[in-house]
């Protein structure tokens, strides 16, 4: 069993850390918000006062932070955590951030011979709780292989996407496609409803036809069509619009930097941005609530 430092115990980090404890690993945990540590300490983790205490003797350091700014500031900023980490440790950053920052932190780690991989996840808080996340890993193959026994405690699909930063690129591409697919699905369903079809019927038809996609299969955006989907509980829970907007911005920034054309991604971002302008709390709703943007007249 491994000695692990886990930094960032929010909505995702806390259940991921909990699964590592259940698997028998020894955890030292740190979060800027001390309240985030209480439940995990009760499960057997050792809470620490600062990140540098958590990483002492750690074989693996896992970070799960909001953005690239937080990740850069943790490892390279005032706290300069990188300097406190053993050179034989492996840093696993699972935050969703821009690939450039991932590469910057990885390069700094390499200069002191510490291994680093970017390993963002898909699957949301439910996947984090159930230990069924997908990990998209960027970094050296040997580092990826070393991370597998740890990541397997938190996820079921663990991919090596390529060199450093490629995990982040895979994640932003996936979420850009998801946003495009969800807005397209909401648009098609809305058109069908306005033209007299029931959402259940048209969903059944499209599921057996060439319009079939993940949003229709497991995440129908129309309230009442699927009992378990966020749409049927007032778009509460699930994956927040604000997080989708964050990921779309990462994708569009990467497109601008690389010269790639992403007109559909840009349109999806604008639709979600417009959606958040409609009501103050829309940013907190599940991303399938984009259906509301097409149905304002009927609400
Ligand atoms: P969150 O805001 O709930 O948690 C982030 C935690 O990091 C907070 O507890 C905060 O106090 C802590 N933190 C911030 N800076 C810190 C620092 N310097 N040192 C220690 N702790 C610090 O966010 P979340 O929903 O857990 O998301 C974490 C990451 O996972 C984000 O990058 C997000 O985009 C990504 N993600 C989230 C979801 C989701 O459904 N929530 C799904 C996939 C990926």
Coordinates of C-alpha atoms and ligand atoms in Angstrom, one line a residue:
X1 CA 0.0 0.0 0.0
X2 CA 1.3 3.4 -0.9
X3 CA 1.9 6.7 1.0
X4 CA -0.2 9.3 -0.8
X5 CA -0.5 13.1 -0.4
X6 CA -3.9 14.3 -1.6
X7 CA -4.3 18.1 -2.1
X8 CA -7.7 19.6 -3.0
X9 CA -10.6 17.8 -1.3
X10 CA -13.6 19.4 -2.9
X11 CA -16.6 17.9 -4.7
X12 CA -14.3 15.6 -6.7
X13 CA -11.2 15.2 -4.5
X14 CA -13.0 14.1 -1.4
X15 CA -14.7 11.0 -2.9
X16 CA -11.6 10.1 -4.8
X17 CA -9.5 10.3 -1.7
X18 CA -12.1 8.3 0.2
X19 CA -11.8 5.4 -2.4
X20 CA -8.0 5.4 -1.9
X21 CA -8.5 5.1 1.9
X22 CA -11.0 2.2 1.3
X23 CA -8.3 0.5 -0.9
X24 CA -5.9 0.6 2.1
X25 CA -3.6 3.4 1.1
X26 CA -2.1 5.8 3.7
X27 CA -3.2 9.3 3.0
X28 CA -2.0 12.7 4.2
X29 CA -4.4 15.4 3.0
X30 CA -4.4 19.1 2.7
X31 CA -7.0 21.7 1.6
X32 CA -7.1 25.5 2.0
X33 CA -10.6 25.0 3.5
X34 CA -10.1 23.0 6.7
X35 CA -13.8 21.9 6.7
X36 CA -13.0 19.8 3.6
X37 CA -10.7 17.6 5.7
X38 CA -13.0 16.5 8.6
X39 CA -14.9 13.7 6.9
X40 CA -11.8 12.1 5.5
X41 CA -9.9 12.4 8.8
X42 CA -12.8 10.4 10.3
X43 CA -12.2 7.7 7.6
X44 CA -8.5 7.4 8.6
X45 CA -6.6 10.1 6.6
X46 CA -4.0 12.3 8.3
X47 CA -4.9 16.0 7.9
X48 CA -2.0 18.5 7.6
X49 CA -1.7 22.2 8.2
X50 CA 0.1 22.9 5.0
X51 CA 0.8 21.2 1.6
X52 CA 4.5 20.7 2.4
X53 CA 3.6 18.6 5.5
X54 CA 1.4 16.3 3.3
X55 CA 4.1 15.6 0.7
X56 CA 6.8 14.5 3.2
X57 CA 7.6 10.8 2.4
X58 CA 4.8 10.6 -0.2
X59 CA 5.3 8.2 -3.0
X60 CA 2.4 9.8 -4.9
X61 CA 1.1 13.3 -4.8
X62 CA -2.4 13.8 -6.2
X63 CA -3.8 17.3 -6.8
X64 CA -7.4 18.1 -7.6
X65 CA -7.7 21.9 -7.9
X66 CA -10.1 24.3 -9.6
X67 CA -7.9 25.8 -12.3
X68 CA -4.4 26.1 -13.9
X69 CA -3.7 29.2 -11.7
X70 CA -4.2 27.1 -8.6
X71 CA -2.0 24.3 -9.9
X72 CA 0.8 26.6 -10.9
X73 CA 0.6 28.5 -7.7
X74 CA 0.7 25.4 -5.6
X75 CA 3.7 23.7 -7.3
X76 CA 5.7 26.7 -8.5
X77 CA 4.3 29.8 -6.7
X78 CA 4.9 31.1 -3.2
X79 CA 4.5 27.7 -1.6
X80 CA 7.0 26.2 -4.1
X81 CA 5.8 22.8 -3.2
X82 CA 7.8 21.1 -5.9
X83 CA 11.0 21.7 -3.9
X84 CA 9.5 19.8 -1.0
X85 CA 8.7 16.7 -3.0
X86 CA 11.0 13.7 -3.1
X87 CA 12.6 13.2 -6.5
X88 CA 11.5 9.5 -6.6
X89 CA 7.8 10.5 -6.1
X90 CA 5.2 10.7 -8.9
X91 CA 3.0 13.8 -9.1
X92 CA -0.5 13.1 -10.5
X93 CA -2.4 16.3 -11.3
X94 CA -6.1 15.4 -11.9
X95 CA -7.4 19.0 -12.1
X96 CA -8.9 20.1 -15.4
X97 CA -6.5 22.8 -16.6
X98 CA -4.8 24.2 -19.8
X99 CA -2.2 21.9 -21.3
X100 CA 0.3 24.7 -21.3
X101 CA 0.3 25.0 -17.5
X102 CA 0.5 21.2 -17.2
X103 CA 3.6 21.2 -19.5
X104 CA 5.2 24.1 -17.5
X105 CA 4.8 22.3 -14.1
X106 CA 6.0 19.0 -15.7
X107 CA 9.1 20.7 -17.1
X108 CA 9.9 22.2 -13.7
X109 CA 9.4 18.8 -12.1
X110 CA 11.7 17.2 -14.7
X111 CA 14.6 19.6 -13.8
X112 CA 14.6 18.1 -10.3
X113 CA 14.0 14.6 -11.7
X114 CA 10.5 14.3 -10.2
X115 CA 7.9 12.5 -12.4
X116 CA 4.7 14.3 -13.3
X117 CA 1.6 13.3 -15.3
X118 CA -1.5 15.2 -16.1
X119 CA -4.5 13.0 -15.4
X120 CA -7.8 14.8 -15.7
X121 CA -11.0 12.8 -15.2
X122 CA -14.4 12.4 -16.7
X123 CA -17.4 11.0 -14.9
X124 CA -18.4 13.7 -12.5
X125 CA -19.1 13.5 -8.8
X126 CA -21.0 10.2 -9.2
X127 CA -18.1 8.6 -11.0
X128 CA -15.8 9.9 -8.2
X129 CA -18.0 8.4 -5.6
X130 CA -18.4 5.0 -7.3
X131 CA -14.8 4.8 -8.3
X132 CA -15.7 4.6 -12.0
X133 CA -14.0 7.7 -13.4
X134 CA -12.2 7.8 -16.7
X135 CA -8.6 9.1 -16.5
X136 CA -6.9 10.6 -19.5
X137 CA -3.1 10.6 -18.8
X138 CA -0.5 12.7 -20.4
X139 CA 3.2 12.0 -19.7
X140 CA 5.9 9.4 -20.2
X141 CA 4.5 5.8 -20.7
X142 CA 6.6 4.6 -17.7
X143 CA 5.0 7.2 -15.4
X144 CA 1.5 6.3 -16.7
X145 CA 2.2 2.6 -15.9
X146 CA 3.5 3.5 -12.4
X147 CA 0.2 5.4 -11.8
X148 CA -2.1 2.6 -12.8
X149 CA -2.3 0.7 -9.4
X150 CA -3.3 4.0 -7.8
X151 CA -5.7 5.3 -10.5
X152 CA -7.4 1.9 -10.7
X153 CA -8.7 2.6 -7.1
X154 CA -10.6 5.6 -8.4
X155 CA -11.5 4.8 -12.0
X156 CA -12.4 2.0 -14.4
X157 CA -11.0 3.4 -17.7
X158 CA -7.4 4.7 -17.7
X159 CA -6.0 5.9 -21.0
X160 CA -2.5 7.0 -22.0
X161 CA -3.3 9.9 -24.2
X162 CA 0.3 10.8 -25.1
X163 CA 3.0 13.1 -23.9
X164 CA 2.6 15.7 -21.1
X165 CA -0.4 17.9 -21.7
X166 CA -2.2 15.3 -23.9
X167 CA -4.4 14.2 -21.0
X168 CA -5.7 17.8 -20.8
X169 CA -6.2 18.1 -24.5
X170 CA -8.2 14.8 -24.6
X171 CA -10.4 16.0 -21.7
X172 CA -11.1 19.4 -23.4
X173 CA -11.9 17.8 -26.7
X174 CA -14.3 15.3 -25.1
X175 CA -16.1 18.1 -23.2
X176 CA -16.3 20.3 -26.2
X177 CA -17.9 17.4 -28.1
X178 CA -20.3 16.8 -25.2
X179 CA -21.4 20.4 -25.2
X180 CA -22.0 20.4 -29.0
X181 CA -23.9 17.1 -28.7
X182 CA -26.0 18.3 -25.8
X183 CA -27.0 21.6 -27.4
X184 CA -27.8 19.8 -30.7
X185 CA -29.9 17.2 -28.8
X186 CA -31.8 19.9 -26.9
X187 CA -32.4 21.8 -30.2
X188 CA -33.7 18.7 -32.0
X189 CA -36.0 17.8 -29.1
X190 CA -37.3 21.3 -28.9
X191 CA -38.1 21.4 -32.6
X192 CA -40.0 18.1 -32.3
X193 CA -42.0 19.3 -29.3
X194 CA -43.0 22.5 -31.1
X195 CA -44.2 20.5 -34.0
X196 CA -46.5 18.3 -31.9
X197 CA -44.3 15.2 -31.0
X198 CA -44.0 14.1 -27.4
X199 CA -40.4 14.2 -26.1
X200 CA -40.6 10.5 -25.1
X201 CA -41.7 9.4 -28.6
X202 CA -39.1 11.5 -30.5
X203 CA -36.4 10.4 -28.1
X204 CA -37.3 6.7 -28.7
X205 CA -37.3 7.3 -32.5
X206 CA -33.9 9.0 -32.5
X207 CA -32.4 6.4 -30.2
X208 CA -33.1 3.8 -32.8
X209 CA -32.1 6.1 -35.7
X210 CA -28.9 7.8 -36.8
X211 CA -29.3 10.7 -34.4
X212 CA -28.5 8.4 -31.5
X213 CA -26.0 9.8 -29.0
X214 CA -24.9 9.7 -25.4
X215 CA -27.1 12.6 -24.3
X216 CA -30.2 10.8 -25.7
X217 CA -29.1 7.5 -24.2
X218 CA -28.4 8.4 -20.6
X219 CA -28.9 12.2 -20.1
X220 CA -32.1 13.3 -21.8
X221 CA -32.4 17.1 -21.3
X222 CA -36.2 17.3 -21.3
X223 CA -37.8 17.1 -17.8
X224 CA -39.7 13.9 -17.2
X225 CA -38.3 11.8 -20.0
X226 CA -35.7 10.0 -17.9
X227 CA -36.3 9.5 -14.2
X228 CA -32.6 9.5 -13.3
X229 CA -31.4 12.4 -15.4
X230 CA -30.8 15.8 -13.9
X231 CA -33.6 17.3 -16.1
X232 CA -36.1 15.4 -14.0
X233 CA -34.9 16.9 -10.8
X234 CA -34.9 20.6 -11.8
X235 CA -31.4 20.2 -13.3
X236 CA -29.9 19.9 -9.8
X237 CA -26.7 17.8 -9.4
X238 CA -24.8 16.5 -12.4
X239 CA -22.3 18.7 -14.2
X240 CA -22.7 22.4 -13.7
X241 CA -23.0 24.9 -16.6
X242 CA -20.2 27.0 -15.1
X243 CA -17.8 24.0 -15.3
X244 CA -18.8 23.3 -18.9
X245 CA -18.1 27.0 -19.7
X246 CA -14.7 26.6 -18.0
X247 CA -13.9 23.5 -20.2
X248 CA -15.2 25.2 -23.4
X249 CA -12.9 28.2 -22.7
X250 CA -9.9 25.8 -22.3
X251 CA -10.8 24.2 -25.6
X252 CA -11.2 27.5 -27.4
X253 CA -8.0 28.9 -25.9
X254 CA -6.2 25.7 -27.1
X255 CA -7.8 26.2 -30.6
X256 CA -6.5 29.8 -30.7
X257 CA -3.0 28.7 -29.7
X258 CA -2.8 25.8 -32.1
X259 CA -4.6 27.5 -35.0
X260 CA -7.3 24.9 -35.1
X261 CA -10.8 25.9 -36.3
X262 CA -13.6 25.1 -33.8
X263 CA -16.7 26.9 -35.0
X264 CA -19.1 24.4 -33.4
X265 CA -17.2 24.7 -30.0
X266 CA -17.4 28.5 -30.2
X267 CA -21.2 28.3 -30.9
X268 CA -21.7 25.9 -28.0
X269 CA -19.7 28.2 -25.7
X270 CA -21.8 31.2 -26.8
X271 CA -25.1 29.3 -26.2
X272 CA -24.0 28.3 -22.7
X273 CA -22.9 31.9 -22.1
X274 CA -26.3 33.2 -23.2
X275 CA -27.9 30.6 -21.0
X276 CA -26.1 31.9 -17.9
X277 CA -27.2 35.5 -18.8
X278 CA -30.9 34.4 -18.6
X279 CA -31.0 33.9 -14.9
X280 CA -28.5 34.2 -12.0
X281 CA -28.6 30.6 -10.9
X282 CA -28.3 29.0 -14.4
X283 CA -24.5 28.6 -14.0
X284 CA -25.2 26.3 -11.0
X285 CA -27.6 24.1 -13.0
X286 CA -26.7 20.9 -14.7
X287 CA -25.4 21.5 -18.3
X288 CA -28.5 19.7 -19.8
X289 CA -30.5 22.8 -18.7
X290 CA -29.4 24.3 -22.1
X291 CA -32.8 22.9 -23.1
X292 CA -34.4 25.9 -21.3
X293 CA -32.7 28.3 -23.7
X294 CA -34.8 26.8 -26.5
X295 CA -38.0 26.8 -24.6
X296 CA -38.2 30.2 -22.9
X297 CA -41.6 31.0 -24.4
X298 CA -43.1 27.9 -23.0
X299 CA -41.8 28.2 -19.4
Ligands
LIG1 P1 -14.1 22.2 -5.9 O1 -14.1 23.7 -6.0 O2 -15.3 21.5 -5.3 O3 -12.8 21.7 -5.1 C1 -11.6 22.3 -5.2 C2 -10.9 22.3 -3.8 O4 -9.5 22.7 -4.0 C3 -11.6 23.2 -2.8 O5 -11.8 22.4 -1.6 C4 -10.5 24.2 -2.5 O6 -10.5 24.7 -1.2 C5 -9.2 23.5 -2.8 N1 -8.1 24.3 -3.1 C6 -8.0 25.4 -4.0 N2 -6.7 25.8 -4.0 C7 -6.0 25.0 -3.2 C8 -4.6 25.0 -2.8 N3 -3.7 25.9 -3.2 N4 -4.2 24.1 -1.9 C9 -5.1 23.2 -1.4 N5 -6.4 23.2 -1.7 C10 -6.8 24.1 -2.6 O7 -13.9 21.6 -7.4 P2 -14.2 20.2 -7.9 O8 -15.6 20.1 -8.4 O9 -13.7 19.2 -6.9 O10 -13.3 20.1 -9.2 C11 -11.9 19.9 -9.1 C12 -11.3 19.8 -10.5 O11 -11.9 18.7 -11.2 C13 -11.6 21.0 -11.4 O12 -10.4 21.3 -12.2 C14 -12.8 20.6 -12.2 O13 -12.8 21.3 -13.5 C15 -12.5 19.1 -12.4 N6 -13.7 18.3 -12.7 C16 -14.9 18.5 -11.9 C17 -16.0 17.7 -12.2 C18 -17.3 17.9 -11.4 O14 -18.3 17.4 -11.8 N7 -17.2 18.7 -10.3 C19 -15.9 16.7 -13.2 C20 -14.7 16.5 -13.9 C21 -13.6 17.3 -13.6

